[in-house]
């Protein structure tokens, strides 16, 4: 277990944290209308990193007005698609130039290992903006041959236009703060929308750092507005009548509320919610690869991934062997501050999340599940951080809370299965349908399971593989609408059909 003192952040980050944090509204850095602020904590030791404005309904109103004005009257809509793409590309360049700064901020604020923030969060962010920079010039409608049976002899030209939604509200969670903002911003900007974005209260810093780059990239004022705050600010955004579309990533519980809020003006909604994704290991899998893979599937990002492989289903003939390997891997994970170079797993994002995960672990024990992992009592020095030891549960039953509910921590429930049909049924035995992974060397099994699972993403012999071009989103109560790829264009555009009668 790592207990070394964490290295100091870059001086640019120290300066940023020492300077007053501001909202971004209409191109200006401003305080919240109330002047209130709240603390942002480093979850590795619960010290205060800085304070940020507590944006509320009045601030959401200002931000939405600014976005509406930018959409209606500003230069944004007059830019060519090529110019729009160039601005997004420039933004990607500016982020890339500050890669280390973004990585350190993400680690300080969220707790994740700096090695991960450097390798995954920031490069994926840059790549996503570049992907949608290129997409800006490739959005188009179609021409359609129509017959119109009640107008014999008449001639028509029918074509479609793909138009932006207008003002888009985006509400994001704390597990990948910069990347989740990026998944929503890149496509919204490529399609010509104006945005009001609310980061999670636990992790507003990387998005506030990003807020400082839009003007430098050349975006007109009001195209992107950032309001930090709590759930009430998210609610005000999702309810706002001048918002045409809301995109939400977070809990399934709040996802249900977002739909209710949207009813007032029937705004469009896309939701990326929770999951209880199965990792399914067949007897013919390469067990070294599979053990590493399924351990990574749950323990990556401290288990705080909506697509975490939190249910491990293993063929009965290799069950003992595989669970032994996964438990050993879990026990060898180095836990510590994300800023320490040898840390594999950082703290949970907050005390609240740590307590939530520990409550699930206690409930699993009370309901009769057993653990094969050591449970690693954490050292005294680590008590100031929000740490949870990786945990593998066995002897689980479908009605246990740890089996049915999303834990969002480094906790996996393992069970043996007998055959292909029963494991597909088990895999689907959840209200969620976000992702799954299948581990086998048999192409037939891989295809059959991929087809049989009700999940938005199925990985074969891998897990947690993402790319800007690959669509991601949920079946069932994991939400609807796809982020990334060309599929995300559906969330941010509407189709206008134009019919011209040729005389
Ligand atoms: P959450 O409450 O759903 O929060 C997600 C975002 O929605 C945050 O920006 C949050 O603001 C905002 N929000 C909260 N209440 C709202 C409301 N009534 N109306 C509009 N916006 C609202 O998720 P959480 O509390 O961070 O985490 C709870 C659980 O959500 C996790 O344990 C996990 O199960 C799930 N989760 C899923 C994902 C995912 O990627 N699918 C990510 C994170 C969490 P505040 O930050 O101010 O609350
Ligand atoms: Mg924090």
Tab-separated table of C-alpha atoms in Angstrom, residues 278-285 311-320 322-323 414-427 437-440 445 449:
chain	number	residue	atom	x	y	z
A	278	UNK	CA	-21.456	-8.735	-16.678
A	279	UNK	CA	-17.982	-10.041	-17.496
A	280	UNK	CA	-18.513	-13.575	-18.823
A	281	UNK	CA	-15.580	-15.987	-18.890
A	282	UNK	CA	-15.833	-19.285	-20.775
A	283	UNK	CA	-13.635	-22.313	-20.056
A	284	UNK	CA	-11.744	-21.922	-23.343
A	285	UNK	CA	-10.608	-18.345	-22.579
A	311	UNK	CA	-20.898	-9.076	-12.168
A	312	UNK	CA	-18.358	-11.789	-12.914
A	313	UNK	CA	-19.867	-14.940	-14.430
A	314	UNK	CA	-17.371	-17.774	-14.838
A	315	UNK	CA	-17.826	-21.241	-16.325
A	316	UNK	CA	-18.044	-23.717	-13.468
A	317	UNK	CA	-15.108	-25.813	-14.738
A	318	UNK	CA	-12.617	-22.905	-14.345
A	319	UNK	CA	-14.428	-20.999	-11.607
A	320	UNK	CA	-12.028	-21.818	-8.744
A	322	UNK	CA	-10.178	-17.841	-12.249
A	323	UNK	CA	-11.594	-16.432	-9.015
A	414	UNK	CA	-18.796	-13.610	-8.793
A	415	UNK	CA	-20.838	-16.696	-9.642
A	416	UNK	CA	-20.335	-19.873	-11.698
A	417	UNK	CA	-22.466	-20.730	-14.752
A	418	UNK	CA	-23.188	-23.969	-16.594
A	419	UNK	CA	-23.832	-23.227	-20.255
A	420	UNK	CA	-24.218	-20.586	-22.926
A	421	UNK	CA	-27.994	-20.182	-22.754
A	422	UNK	CA	-28.068	-19.885	-18.978
A	423	UNK	CA	-25.266	-17.311	-18.929
A	424	UNK	CA	-27.021	-15.131	-21.511
A	425	UNK	CA	-30.158	-15.247	-19.336
A	426	UNK	CA	-28.085	-14.424	-16.223
A	427	UNK	CA	-26.290	-11.636	-18.042
A	437	UNK	CA	-17.590	-8.428	-21.899
A	438	UNK	CA	-17.159	-11.989	-23.110
A	439	UNK	CA	-13.930	-13.911	-22.737
A	440	UNK	CA	-13.536	-16.905	-25.072
A	445	UNK	CA	-19.724	-18.410	-28.509
A	449	UNK	CA	-23.353	-14.076	-26.506
